[in-house]
Amino acid sequence: MTPARFIAGGFGTGFSPIAAGTVASLAAVLTGAGLMTLSRWAVPLVALGATVGGYAAISRAKVDGDPGWVVIDEFAGQWITLLALHRPTLPGLILAFLLFRVFDITKLGPVGWADRQHGAFGIMADDVIAGVIAALLLAFAGLMWPALRI
């Protein structure tokens, strides 16, 4: 396996026999929670790295369409969603996971437009947009319901 395919495959999570995108999103939430405890800059840096590096890896791996094993986009989108959290709390992490997965799966609004684009751009863009929307909703939820401790 080439390094590009390993990265595009979400460091191996994309080869899960069941629900590879969900497995990758869960792995991203768990690693993101750990990174949040290290530094306030860790998650923004890995989100940027996954977005730029994911685009490059997908381009180098020369994938056709959007195969199920390519899940680096889920890592990028999920880590973007986590940017709305001040600290890793269980309610915040669960809500971040659920919001991102809803937009990633349903392809509502601009997420659907991005999903219809071709190549590495289309593969990455829908999840990045889903992550931004989920992050905005997560931040709003934290303002509206401070008891969630988001």
mmCIF file of C-alpha atoms in Angstrom:
data_model
loop_
_atom_site.group_PDB
_atom_site.id
_atom_site.type_symbol
_atom_site.label_atom_id
_atom_site.label_comp_id
_atom_site.label_asym_id
_atom_site.label_seq_id
_atom_site.Cartn_x
_atom_site.Cartn_y
_atom_site.Cartn_z
ATOM 1 C CA MET A 1 0.000 0.000 0.000
ATOM 2 C CA THR A 2 1.356 3.402 -0.941
ATOM 3 C CA PRO A 3 1.537 6.225 1.610
ATOM 4 C CA ALA A 4 -1.045 8.179 -0.434
ATOM 5 C CA ARG A 5 -3.540 5.297 -0.236
ATOM 6 C CA PHE A 6 -2.869 4.862 3.481
ATOM 7 C CA ILE A 7 -3.604 8.549 4.127
ATOM 8 C CA ALA A 8 -6.602 8.629 1.760
ATOM 9 C CA GLY A 9 -7.872 5.524 3.547
ATOM 10 C CA GLY A 10 -7.918 7.371 6.851
ATOM 11 C CA PHE A 11 -4.852 5.627 8.257
ATOM 12 C CA GLY A 12 -6.536 2.252 7.738
ATOM 13 C CA THR A 13 -10.021 3.067 9.041
ATOM 14 C CA GLY A 14 -11.381 3.223 5.500
ATOM 15 C CA PHE A 15 -10.829 -0.508 5.139
ATOM 16 C CA SER A 16 -13.378 -1.320 7.841
ATOM 17 C CA PRO A 17 -15.788 -3.908 6.419
ATOM 18 C CA ILE A 18 -18.784 -2.060 7.899
ATOM 19 C CA ALA A 19 -19.601 1.677 7.782
ATOM 20 C CA ALA A 20 -16.089 2.920 6.995
ATOM 21 C CA GLY A 21 -17.165 6.580 7.060
ATOM 22 C CA THR A 22 -18.719 6.221 10.484
ATOM 23 C CA VAL A 23 -15.697 4.317 11.787
ATOM 24 C CA ALA A 24 -13.411 7.073 10.467
ATOM 25 C CA SER A 25 -15.589 9.795 12.032
ATOM 26 C CA LEU A 26 -15.538 8.010 15.379
ATOM 27 C CA ALA A 27 -11.748 7.631 15.187
ATOM 28 C CA ALA A 28 -11.490 11.346 14.377
ATOM 29 C CA VAL A 29 -13.642 12.311 17.371
ATOM 30 C CA LEU A 30 -11.576 10.155 19.721
ATOM 31 C CA THR A 31 -8.213 11.374 18.424
ATOM 32 C CA GLY A 32 -9.522 14.929 18.317
ATOM 33 C CA ALA A 33 -10.588 14.704 21.971
ATOM 34 C CA GLY A 34 -7.100 13.547 22.880
ATOM 35 C CA LEU A 35 -5.488 16.292 20.840
ATOM 36 C CA MET A 36 -7.675 18.914 22.509
ATOM 37 C CA THR A 37 -6.106 18.022 25.852
ATOM 38 C CA LEU A 38 -2.599 18.651 24.472
ATOM 39 C CA SER A 39 -2.943 22.124 22.997
ATOM 40 C CA ARG A 40 -5.601 24.544 21.814
ATOM 41 C CA TRP A 41 -3.834 24.561 18.421
ATOM 42 C CA ALA A 42 -3.672 20.794 17.918
ATOM 43 C CA VAL A 43 -7.126 20.282 16.382
ATOM 44 C CA PRO A 44 -6.968 23.308 14.054
ATOM 45 C CA LEU A 45 -3.569 22.136 12.814
ATOM 46 C CA VAL A 46 -4.635 18.545 12.208
ATOM 47 C CA ALA A 47 -7.871 19.721 10.555
ATOM 48 C CA LEU A 48 -5.854 21.865 8.170
ATOM 49 C CA GLY A 49 -3.354 19.057 7.631
ATOM 50 C CA ALA A 50 -6.091 16.518 6.917
ATOM 51 C CA THR A 51 -7.792 18.878 4.475
ATOM 52 C CA VAL A 52 -4.671 19.817 2.508
ATOM 53 C CA GLY A 53 -2.943 16.454 2.945
ATOM 54 C CA GLY A 54 -6.150 14.578 2.159
ATOM 55 C CA TYR A 55 -6.592 16.473 -1.087
ATOM 56 C CA ALA A 56 -2.995 15.708 -2.047
ATOM 57 C CA ALA A 57 -3.243 12.040 -1.028
ATOM 58 C CA ILE A 58 -6.479 11.506 -2.953
ATOM 59 C CA SER A 59 -4.955 13.167 -6.010
ATOM 60 C CA ARG A 60 -1.815 11.004 -5.790
ATOM 61 C CA ALA A 61 -3.766 7.788 -5.168
ATOM 62 C CA LYS A 62 -5.622 8.420 -8.448
ATOM 63 C CA VAL A 63 -8.972 7.183 -7.180
ATOM 64 C CA ASP A 64 -12.010 6.959 -9.452
ATOM 65 C CA GLY A 65 -15.221 8.486 -8.154
ATOM 66 C CA ASP A 66 -15.595 8.521 -4.374
ATOM 67 C CA PRO A 67 -14.813 4.980 -3.211
ATOM 68 C CA GLY A 68 -15.971 3.985 0.256
ATOM 69 C CA TRP A 69 -12.447 3.329 1.501
ATOM 70 C CA VAL A 70 -11.426 6.995 1.005
ATOM 71 C CA VAL A 71 -12.243 8.478 4.411
ATOM 72 C CA ILE A 72 -9.593 11.117 5.077
ATOM 73 C CA ASP A 73 -12.355 13.570 4.204
ATOM 74 C CA GLU A 74 -14.325 12.318 7.233
ATOM 75 C CA PHE A 75 -11.322 13.011 9.453
ATOM 76 C CA ALA A 76 -11.035 16.546 8.078
ATOM 77 C CA GLY A 77 -14.752 17.283 8.404
ATOM 78 C CA GLN A 78 -15.039 15.813 11.875
ATOM 79 C CA TRP A 79 -11.997 17.713 13.128
ATOM 80 C CA ILE A 80 -13.425 20.925 11.642
ATOM 81 C CA THR A 81 -16.613 20.254 13.611
ATOM 82 C CA LEU A 82 -14.584 19.873 16.812
ATOM 83 C CA LEU A 83 -13.269 23.421 16.385
ATOM 84 C CA ALA A 84 -16.524 24.612 17.975
ATOM 85 C CA LEU A 85 -15.718 22.893 21.270
ATOM 86 C CA HIS A 86 -13.843 24.715 24.010
ATOM 87 C CA ARG A 87 -12.877 21.438 25.643
ATOM 88 C CA PRO A 88 -13.639 17.759 25.071
ATOM 89 C CA THR A 89 -16.827 17.000 27.011
ATOM 90 C CA LEU A 90 -18.876 13.869 26.427
ATOM 91 C CA PRO A 91 -22.045 15.781 25.416
ATOM 92 C CA GLY A 92 -20.023 18.015 23.099
ATOM 93 C CA LEU A 93 -18.190 15.118 21.445
ATOM 94 C CA ILE A 94 -21.399 13.145 20.931
ATOM 95 C CA LEU A 95 -23.201 16.163 19.476
ATOM 96 C CA ALA A 96 -20.215 16.967 17.243
ATOM 97 C CA PHE A 97 -20.198 13.389 15.934
ATOM 98 C CA LEU A 98 -23.950 13.315 15.318
ATOM 99 C CA LEU A 99 -24.168 16.734 13.658
ATOM 100 C CA PHE A 100 -21.296 15.989 11.298
ATOM 101 C CA ARG A 101 -22.652 12.552 10.357
ATOM 102 C CA VAL A 102 -26.134 13.974 9.671
ATOM 103 C CA PHE A 103 -24.796 16.526 7.197
ATOM 104 C CA ASP A 104 -22.282 14.103 5.701
ATOM 105 C CA ILE A 105 -24.923 11.434 5.094
ATOM 106 C CA THR A 106 -27.896 13.596 4.048
ATOM 107 C CA LYS A 107 -25.874 15.963 1.824
ATOM 108 C CA LEU A 108 -28.195 18.880 2.595
ATOM 109 C CA GLY A 109 -27.710 22.220 0.836
ATOM 110 C CA PRO A 110 -24.168 23.152 -0.152
ATOM 111 C CA VAL A 111 -22.887 19.759 1.036
ATOM 112 C CA GLY A 112 -24.834 18.129 -1.818
ATOM 113 C CA TRP A 113 -23.467 20.630 -4.331
ATOM 114 C CA ALA A 114 -19.908 19.877 -3.255
ATOM 115 C CA ASP A 115 -20.563 16.136 -3.356
ATOM 116 C CA ARG A 116 -21.476 16.424 -7.052
ATOM 117 C CA GLN A 117 -18.095 17.948 -7.908
ATOM 118 C CA HIS A 118 -15.450 15.708 -9.412
ATOM 119 C CA GLY A 119 -12.046 14.506 -8.276
ATOM 120 C CA ALA A 120 -10.239 15.159 -5.039
ATOM 121 C CA PHE A 121 -11.966 18.539 -4.687
ATOM 122 C CA GLY A 122 -15.429 16.975 -4.614
ATOM 123 C CA ILE A 123 -14.379 14.187 -2.273
ATOM 124 C CA MET A 124 -12.938 16.647 0.252
ATOM 125 C CA ALA A 125 -15.272 19.628 -0.188
ATOM 126 C CA ASP A 126 -18.528 18.005 0.880
ATOM 127 C CA ASP A 127 -17.044 16.890 4.198
ATOM 128 C CA VAL A 128 -15.285 20.191 4.816
ATOM 129 C CA ILE A 129 -18.577 22.039 4.232
ATOM 130 C CA ALA A 130 -20.468 19.516 6.395
ATOM 131 C CA GLY A 131 -17.869 20.125 9.120
ATOM 132 C CA VAL A 132 -18.246 23.899 8.932
ATOM 133 C CA ILE A 133 -22.050 23.700 9.116
ATOM 134 C CA ALA A 134 -21.899 21.198 11.977
ATOM 135 C CA ALA A 135 -19.388 23.407 13.831
ATOM 136 C CA LEU A 136 -21.644 26.447 13.483
ATOM 137 C CA LEU A 137 -24.640 24.494 14.790
ATOM 138 C CA LEU A 138 -22.536 23.061 17.622
ATOM 139 C CA ALA A 139 -21.385 26.554 18.625
ATOM 140 C CA PHE A 140 -24.995 27.771 18.510
ATOM 141 C CA ALA A 141 -26.106 24.836 20.675
ATOM 142 C CA GLY A 142 -23.428 25.741 23.205
ATOM 143 C CA LEU A 143 -24.729 29.312 23.362
ATOM 144 C CA MET A 144 -28.370 28.295 23.629
ATOM 145 C CA TRP A 145 -27.886 25.470 26.129
ATOM 146 C CA PRO A 146 -24.838 26.204 28.292
ATOM 147 C CA ALA A 147 -25.744 23.242 30.508
ATOM 148 C CA LEU A 148 -24.421 21.020 27.700
ATOM 149 C CA ARG A 149 -20.944 22.324 28.649
ATOM 150 C CA ILE A 150 -19.901 22.326 25.038
#
